[in-house]
C-alpha cells in the first residue's frame, strides 16, 4: 500500500525550479531516502509533503487522500535539534510537542518515559537540552516526531553532524521505527552509509529532477554487475598507465599499480580490455566483479556533490 504519492510536483522560486516535475511513491512501512547534491530540491519536496510549502503544480496524496487533509498522519523534523527548546528537558520538550497536538495526561507521560528509554535517554530526561550532546539532542528531536504516534515520519538530514557512534544509534532507531513500530519513514540525507544500512528505497534528485528511483538493493546490484577489477601479474609502468588513461575506459589504478578497475556497460568489453592489455604485454592474473557501496551508485547518477 502506498503511504505517500507525489505526482508531477513543481515548485519555482522566480526563475529557479526548486523541484521540477517530480513523481515518486513511498510504500507503507518502508524507509525511503531522498538524495541529491546541495540545492537539488530535497527539503522542498519534504516540506511540500507536510504542507510547509505550497507547490506550484502537482498533487501529493497520503493514504490516497490530498495531503492537506491528512496532516494528522504525519510528523516532521527539520534542521535537527533546532526544533527543540534548549532550556527545556527532553521530557518537557516531548510533553510540549504532544500538547500542541492536543495530547496530554497519564498516557502521554507513560509514552514519554517509554520513548526516552527506547532512545537510551532515561538518565538525561531531566537535563536541559542545551547540556546534552548533539547526538542526544538529535535523538530527542526524533523522539518528538514519534510522540504523536503518526503513521508517517518525515526527517530532514537526521544524521547531520553526528559522530559514527551516534549515526549508528540513529540507524538502529530508524530500523525499529519502520520494522517494529511499522511506521513509514521518508528522509533526506547526504549520508550514504545510512542509505545503504537502513533504507529500502531511494529517490535521487539533481537540479530539481529525479535522476534515479528504485530499491537500494536493485541500484547496488546494477552497479555491482558493472564494476570489474583486473588483477595484474606485474605492476604497470607509468608509460602503460598513461596509455591506458588515454583509452575510452574510465580506468582507476590501485596504489601499487597491480590492479586496474573500471566500469563496463556490456560484458563483451571485458574481452576487448583483455585484448588491449595483452597487446601491451600486460598479463592478467585474475578478473573480479567488485562490490560497490552506495556512494559509488550516487556519484554515478549525480556526477558528484555540488555539481
Ligand atoms: N525560500 C526560497 N526562496 C528562494 N529559493 C529557494 C527557497 N527555498 C529553496 N530555494 C531554492 O530551491 C532549490 C532547492 O532547495 P532545497 O532546499 O529544496 O534543496 P536541498 O536539496 O534540500 O539542499 P541541501 O542539501 O543544501 O539542504 C535551491 O536552488 C534553493 O536555493
CSV table of C-alpha atoms and ligand atoms in Angstrom, one decimal:
chain,number,residue,atom,x,y,z
A,1,UNK,CA,0.0,0.0,0.0
A,2,UNK,CA,1.3,3.5,-0.9
A,3,UNK,CA,1.6,5.7,2.1
A,4,UNK,CA,2.8,8.8,0.1
A,5,UNK,CA,2.3,9.6,-3.5
A,6,UNK,CA,4.0,12.6,-5.1
A,7,UNK,CA,2.7,13.3,-8.7
A,8,UNK,CA,4.3,15.9,-11.0
A,9,UNK,CA,5.4,18.2,-8.2
A,10,UNK,CA,6.7,21.6,-9.4
A,11,UNK,CA,7.9,24.4,-7.1
A,12,UNK,CA,9.5,27.6,-8.6
A,13,UNK,CA,11.3,30.5,-6.9
A,14,UNK,CA,11.4,33.1,-9.6
A,15,UNK,CA,13.4,31.6,-12.4
A,16,UNK,CA,14.7,28.7,-10.3
A,17,UNK,CA,12.9,25.4,-10.3
A,18,UNK,CA,13.5,24.0,-6.8
A,19,UNK,CA,11.5,20.9,-7.8
A,20,UNK,CA,10.7,20.2,-11.5
A,21,UNK,CA,8.1,17.6,-12.2
A,22,UNK,CA,8.9,15.1,-9.5
A,23,UNK,CA,6.9,11.9,-9.1
A,24,UNK,CA,7.5,9.0,-6.7
A,25,UNK,CA,5.8,7.0,-4.1
A,26,UNK,CA,6.7,5.5,-0.7
A,27,UNK,CA,5.3,2.2,0.4
A,28,UNK,CA,3.7,1.9,3.9
A,29,UNK,CA,6.2,0.6,6.5
A,30,UNK,CA,9.3,1.3,4.3
A,31,UNK,CA,12.2,3.7,4.7
A,32,UNK,CA,12.8,5.9,1.7
A,33,UNK,CA,15.6,8.3,1.3
A,34,UNK,CA,15.7,11.4,-0.9
A,35,UNK,CA,19.2,12.1,-2.0
A,36,UNK,CA,20.9,14.8,-4.1
A,37,UNK,CA,23.5,17.5,-4.1
A,38,UNK,CA,23.0,20.7,-2.2
A,39,UNK,CA,20.1,22.6,-3.7
A,40,UNK,CA,18.7,19.7,-5.6
A,41,UNK,CA,15.2,20.0,-4.1
A,42,UNK,CA,15.1,17.5,-1.2
A,43,UNK,CA,13.9,19.8,1.5
A,44,UNK,CA,11.4,21.5,-0.8
A,45,UNK,CA,9.9,18.0,-1.6
A,46,UNK,CA,9.6,17.0,2.1
A,47,UNK,CA,8.2,20.4,3.1
A,48,UNK,CA,5.7,20.2,0.3
A,49,UNK,CA,4.6,16.8,1.6
A,50,UNK,CA,3.9,18.1,5.1
A,51,UNK,CA,2.3,21.3,3.8
A,52,UNK,CA,5.0,23.8,4.9
A,53,UNK,CA,5.4,24.7,1.2
A,54,UNK,CA,2.5,25.1,-1.3
A,55,UNK,CA,3.7,23.7,-4.6
A,56,UNK,CA,3.0,25.5,-7.9
A,57,UNK,CA,1.9,22.3,-9.7
A,58,UNK,CA,1.2,18.7,-8.9
A,59,UNK,CA,-0.6,16.7,-6.3
A,60,UNK,CA,0.5,14.9,-3.1
A,61,UNK,CA,-1.5,12.1,-1.6
A,62,UNK,CA,-1.2,10.5,1.8
A,63,UNK,CA,-3.0,7.2,2.0
A,64,UNK,CA,-4.8,8.1,-1.2
A,65,UNK,CA,-6.1,11.5,0.2
A,66,UNK,CA,-5.0,15.0,-0.5
A,67,UNK,CA,-2.1,15.8,1.9
A,68,UNK,CA,-3.9,18.9,3.2
A,69,UNK,CA,-6.5,16.6,4.7
A,70,UNK,CA,-4.0,14.2,6.3
A,71,UNK,CA,-1.8,16.4,8.4
A,72,UNK,CA,-2.7,14.2,11.4
A,73,UNK,CA,-0.9,11.3,9.7
A,74,UNK,CA,2.5,13.0,9.6
A,75,UNK,CA,5.2,14.3,11.9
A,76,UNK,CA,8.2,16.0,10.5
A,77,UNK,CA,11.7,17.1,11.7
A,78,UNK,CA,13.7,19.8,10.0
A,79,UNK,CA,17.2,21.1,10.8
A,80,UNK,CA,17.6,18.5,13.5
A,81,UNK,CA,18.0,19.8,17.0
A,82,UNK,CA,16.8,23.4,16.2
A,83,UNK,CA,13.3,22.0,16.7
A,84,UNK,CA,14.0,21.7,20.4
A,85,UNK,CA,13.6,24.2,23.2
A,86,UNK,CA,17.1,24.4,24.6
A,87,UNK,CA,16.0,25.4,28.2
A,88,UNK,CA,13.6,22.6,28.5
A,89,UNK,CA,14.4,19.0,29.4
A,90,UNK,CA,13.7,16.1,26.9
A,91,UNK,CA,10.6,15.2,29.0
A,92,UNK,CA,9.3,18.8,28.9
A,93,UNK,CA,10.1,19.1,25.1
A,94,UNK,CA,8.1,15.9,24.4
A,95,UNK,CA,5.3,17.0,26.6
A,96,UNK,CA,5.1,20.4,24.9
A,97,UNK,CA,5.1,18.9,21.4
A,98,UNK,CA,2.4,16.4,22.4
A,99,UNK,CA,0.4,19.3,23.9
A,100,UNK,CA,0.5,21.2,20.6
A,101,UNK,CA,-1.2,18.2,19.0
A,102,UNK,CA,-3.8,18.2,21.8
A,103,UNK,CA,-2.3,15.1,23.6
A,104,UNK,CA,-1.7,15.0,27.3
A,105,UNK,CA,-2.4,13.2,30.5
A,106,UNK,CA,-1.1,10.0,32.1
A,107,UNK,CA,-1.0,8.1,28.8
A,108,UNK,CA,1.4,10.7,27.3
A,109,UNK,CA,3.6,10.7,30.3
A,110,UNK,CA,4.0,6.9,30.1
A,111,UNK,CA,4.6,7.3,26.3
A,112,UNK,CA,7.3,9.9,27.0
A,113,UNK,CA,9.1,7.6,29.5
A,114,UNK,CA,8.8,4.7,27.0
A,115,UNK,CA,10.4,6.8,24.2
A,116,UNK,CA,13.2,8.1,26.4
A,117,UNK,CA,14.0,4.6,27.5
A,118,UNK,CA,14.0,3.4,23.9
A,119,UNK,CA,16.4,6.1,22.9
A,120,UNK,CA,18.7,5.5,25.9
A,121,UNK,CA,17.9,8.9,27.4
A,122,UNK,CA,16.3,7.9,30.7
A,123,UNK,CA,19.3,9.2,32.6
A,124,UNK,CA,19.1,12.5,30.8
A,125,UNK,CA,15.3,13.1,30.9
A,126,UNK,CA,15.6,15.9,33.4
A,127,UNK,CA,18.7,17.6,32.0
A,128,UNK,CA,18.1,20.7,29.9
A,129,UNK,CA,18.6,20.0,26.2
A,130,UNK,CA,21.3,22.7,26.0
A,131,UNK,CA,23.5,20.5,28.1
A,132,UNK,CA,23.1,17.3,26.0
A,133,UNK,CA,25.4,16.2,23.3
A,134,UNK,CA,24.5,16.7,19.6
A,135,UNK,CA,23.7,13.0,19.2
A,136,UNK,CA,21.4,13.0,22.3
A,137,UNK,CA,19.7,16.2,21.1
A,138,UNK,CA,19.1,14.5,17.7
A,139,UNK,CA,17.6,11.5,19.5
A,140,UNK,CA,15.2,13.8,21.4
A,141,UNK,CA,14.2,15.5,18.2
A,142,UNK,CA,13.4,12.2,16.5
A,143,UNK,CA,11.5,11.1,19.7
A,144,UNK,CA,9.5,14.2,19.3
A,145,UNK,CA,8.3,13.0,15.8
A,146,UNK,CA,7.2,9.8,17.5
A,147,UNK,CA,5.3,11.1,20.5
A,148,UNK,CA,2.1,11.8,18.5
A,149,UNK,CA,2.1,8.3,17.1
A,150,UNK,CA,1.6,9.3,13.5
A,151,UNK,CA,2.0,6.7,10.7
A,152,UNK,CA,4.4,8.8,8.7
A,153,UNK,CA,7.7,10.3,9.9
A,154,UNK,CA,9.5,12.9,7.7
A,155,UNK,CA,13.1,13.6,8.6
A,156,UNK,CA,15.4,16.2,7.0
A,157,UNK,CA,19.0,15.0,7.4
A,158,UNK,CA,18.6,13.0,10.6
A,159,UNK,CA,22.4,12.2,11.0
A,160,UNK,CA,23.7,15.6,10.1
A,161,UNK,CA,26.9,16.5,12.1
A,162,UNK,CA,26.7,13.3,14.2
A,163,UNK,CA,29.8,11.1,15.1
A,164,UNK,CA,30.0,7.5,14.0
A,165,UNK,CA,28.5,6.0,17.2
A,166,UNK,CA,25.6,8.5,17.2
A,167,UNK,CA,24.9,7.7,13.5
A,168,UNK,CA,24.8,4.0,14.3
A,169,UNK,CA,22.3,4.7,17.2
A,170,UNK,CA,20.1,6.7,14.8
A,171,UNK,CA,20.3,3.9,12.2
A,172,UNK,CA,19.2,1.4,14.8
A,173,UNK,CA,16.3,3.6,15.9
A,174,UNK,CA,15.2,4.2,12.3
A,175,UNK,CA,15.1,0.4,11.8
A,176,UNK,CA,13.0,0.0,14.9
A,177,UNK,CA,10.6,2.8,13.9
A,178,UNK,CA,10.0,1.1,10.5
A,179,UNK,CA,10.2,-2.6,11.3
A,180,UNK,CA,8.8,-2.8,14.8
A,181,UNK,CA,6.6,0.3,15.1
A,182,UNK,CA,5.6,-0.2,11.4
A,183,UNK,CA,5.9,3.4,10.5
A,184,UNK,CA,6.7,4.9,7.1
A,185,UNK,CA,9.9,7.0,7.1
A,186,UNK,CA,10.8,9.5,4.3
A,187,UNK,CA,14.2,11.1,5.0
A,188,UNK,CA,16.6,13.4,3.2
A,189,UNK,CA,20.3,12.8,3.7
A,190,UNK,CA,23.8,13.1,2.4
A,191,UNK,CA,24.8,10.1,4.5
A,192,UNK,CA,25.3,7.2,2.1
A,193,UNK,CA,26.1,4.7,4.9
A,194,UNK,CA,22.6,5.5,6.4
A,195,UNK,CA,21.1,4.8,2.9
A,196,UNK,CA,22.9,1.5,2.5
A,197,UNK,CA,22.4,0.3,6.1
A,198,UNK,CA,18.7,1.1,6.6
A,199,UNK,CA,16.8,2.4,3.6
A,200,UNK,CA,14.6,0.3,1.4
A,201,UNK,CA,14.2,2.7,-1.5
A,202,UNK,CA,15.8,5.9,-2.8
A,203,UNK,CA,14.9,8.8,-5.0
A,204,UNK,CA,17.9,10.7,-6.3
A,205,UNK,CA,17.3,14.3,-7.3
A,206,UNK,CA,19.6,16.5,-9.3
A,207,UNK,CA,18.7,20.2,-10.1
A,208,UNK,CA,15.1,19.6,-9.1
A,209,UNK,CA,14.6,16.5,-11.3
A,210,UNK,CA,14.6,12.7,-10.5
A,211,UNK,CA,17.7,11.1,-11.9
A,212,UNK,CA,17.2,7.7,-10.3
A,213,UNK,CA,14.4,5.9,-8.3
A,214,UNK,CA,14.4,2.4,-7.1
A,215,UNK,CA,15.2,0.0,-4.3
A,216,UNK,CA,18.7,0.3,-2.7
A,217,UNK,CA,19.3,-3.3,-3.5
A,218,UNK,CA,18.5,-3.0,-7.2
A,219,UNK,CA,20.6,0.1,-7.6
A,220,UNK,CA,23.5,-1.6,-5.9
A,221,UNK,CA,23.1,-4.7,-8.0
A,222,UNK,CA,23.0,-2.6,-11.2
A,223,UNK,CA,26.5,-1.2,-10.4
A,224,UNK,CA,27.8,-4.3,-8.7
A,225,UNK,CA,27.5,-6.0,-12.1
A,226,UNK,CA,29.3,-3.3,-13.9
A,227,UNK,CA,32.5,-2.8,-11.8
A,228,UNK,CA,35.4,-5.0,-12.5
A,229,UNK,CA,38.9,-5.4,-11.1
A,230,UNK,CA,41.7,-6.7,-13.3
A,231,UNK,CA,44.4,-8.0,-11.1
A,232,UNK,CA,47.8,-7.9,-13.0
A,233,UNK,CA,50.8,-10.2,-12.7
A,234,UNK,CA,53.2,-7.3,-12.6
A,235,UNK,CA,52.9,-3.6,-11.7
A,236,UNK,CA,52.2,-1.2,-14.6
A,237,UNK,CA,54.8,1.3,-15.8
A,238,UNK,CA,53.9,5.0,-15.9
A,239,UNK,CA,54.1,4.8,-19.7
A,240,UNK,CA,51.5,2.0,-19.7
A,241,UNK,CA,49.3,3.8,-17.3
A,242,UNK,CA,49.3,7.0,-19.5
A,243,UNK,CA,48.5,4.8,-22.5
A,244,UNK,CA,45.5,3.2,-20.7
A,245,UNK,CA,44.2,6.5,-19.4
A,246,UNK,CA,44.2,7.8,-23.0
A,247,UNK,CA,41.7,5.0,-23.9
A,248,UNK,CA,38.0,5.2,-23.8
A,249,UNK,CA,37.6,3.4,-20.4
A,250,UNK,CA,37.4,5.0,-17.0
A,251,UNK,CA,40.3,3.1,-15.5
A,252,UNK,CA,41.3,3.5,-11.8
A,253,UNK,CA,44.6,2.2,-10.6
A,254,UNK,CA,45.5,0.9,-7.1
A,255,UNK,CA,48.5,2.4,-5.3
A,256,UNK,CA,50.9,-0.4,-6.1
A,257,UNK,CA,49.8,-0.3,-9.8
A,258,UNK,CA,48.8,-4.0,-9.8
A,259,UNK,CA,45.1,-3.6,-10.0
A,260,UNK,CA,43.1,-1.9,-12.7
A,261,UNK,CA,39.5,-1.0,-12.0
A,262,UNK,CA,36.8,0.0,-14.4
A,263,UNK,CA,33.0,0.1,-15.0
A,264,UNK,CA,31.7,-1.6,-18.1
A,265,UNK,CA,28.3,-1.4,-19.7
A,266,UNK,CA,28.5,-4.7,-21.7
A,267,UNK,CA,30.3,-7.9,-20.7
A,268,UNK,CA,31.9,-8.1,-24.2
A,269,UNK,CA,34.0,-5.1,-23.1
A,270,UNK,CA,35.9,-7.4,-20.7
A,271,UNK,CA,37.3,-9.2,-23.8
A,272,UNK,CA,38.4,-6.1,-25.5
A,273,UNK,CA,40.1,-4.9,-22.3
A,274,UNK,CA,42.0,-8.2,-22.1
A,275,UNK,CA,43.0,-7.8,-25.7
A,276,UNK,CA,44.2,-4.3,-25.1
A,277,UNK,CA,46.2,-5.4,-22.1
A,278,UNK,CA,47.7,-8.4,-23.9
A,279,UNK,CA,48.7,-6.2,-26.9
A,280,UNK,CA,50.9,-4.3,-24.4
A,281,UNK,CA,52.2,-7.5,-22.7
A,282,UNK,CA,50.3,-6.8,-19.5
A,283,UNK,CA,49.3,-10.2,-18.1
A,284,UNK,CA,46.1,-10.5,-16.1
A,285,UNK,CA,46.2,-12.9,-13.1
A,286,UNK,CA,42.5,-12.6,-12.1
A,287,UNK,CA,39.3,-10.7,-13.0
A,288,UNK,CA,36.9,-9.9,-10.1
A,289,UNK,CA,33.5,-8.4,-10.1
A,290,UNK,CA,33.8,-5.7,-7.5
A,291,UNK,CA,31.4,-5.0,-4.6
A,292,UNK,CA,30.2,-1.4,-4.7
A,293,UNK,CA,28.9,0.9,-1.9
A,294,UNK,CA,26.0,3.2,-2.3
A,295,UNK,CA,28.3,6.3,-2.5
A,296,UNK,CA,29.5,5.0,-5.9
A,297,UNK,CA,26.0,4.5,-7.1
A,298,UNK,CA,25.1,8.0,-6.0
A,299,UNK,CA,28.1,9.6,-7.7
A,300,UNK,CA,27.3,7.8,-10.9
A,301,UNK,CA,23.9,9.4,-11.0
A,302,UNK,CA,24.8,12.9,-9.9
A,303,UNK,CA,28.3,13.3,-11.2
A,304,UNK,CA,29.4,14.2,-7.7
A,305,UNK,CA,28.3,16.6,-5.0
A,306,UNK,CA,27.7,20.3,-5.7
A,307,UNK,CA,27.6,20.0,-9.5
B,1,LIG,N1,12.5,30.2,0.0
B,1,LIG,C1,13.3,30.1,-1.1
B,1,LIG,N2,13.5,31.2,-1.9
B,1,LIG,C2,14.2,31.1,-3.0
B,1,LIG,N3,14.8,30.0,-3.4
B,1,LIG,C3,14.7,28.9,-2.6
B,1,LIG,C4,13.9,28.9,-1.4
B,1,LIG,N4,14.0,27.7,-0.9
B,1,LIG,C5,14.7,26.9,-1.7
B,1,LIG,N5,15.2,27.6,-2.8
B,1,LIG,C6,16.0,27.1,-3.9
B,1,LIG,O1,15.4,25.9,-4.3
B,1,LIG,C7,16.5,25.0,-4.6
B,1,LIG,C8,16.2,23.7,-3.9
B,1,LIG,O2,16.4,24.0,-2.5
B,1,LIG,P1,16.3,22.8,-1.4
B,1,LIG,O3,16.4,23.5,0.0
B,1,LIG,O4,15.0,22.1,-1.6
B,1,LIG,O5,17.5,21.9,-1.7
B,1,LIG,P2,18.1,20.7,-0.9
B,1,LIG,O6,18.3,19.5,-1.8
B,1,LIG,O7,17.3,20.4,0.4
B,1,LIG,O8,19.6,21.2,-0.5
B,1,LIG,P3,20.6,20.9,0.8
B,1,LIG,O9,21.2,19.6,0.5
B,1,LIG,O10,21.6,22.0,0.6
B,1,LIG,O11,19.7,21.0,2.0
B,1,LIG,C9,17.8,25.7,-4.3
B,1,LIG,O12,18.3,26.2,-5.5
B,1,LIG,C10,17.4,26.8,-3.4
B,1,LIG,O13,18.3,27.9,-3.5
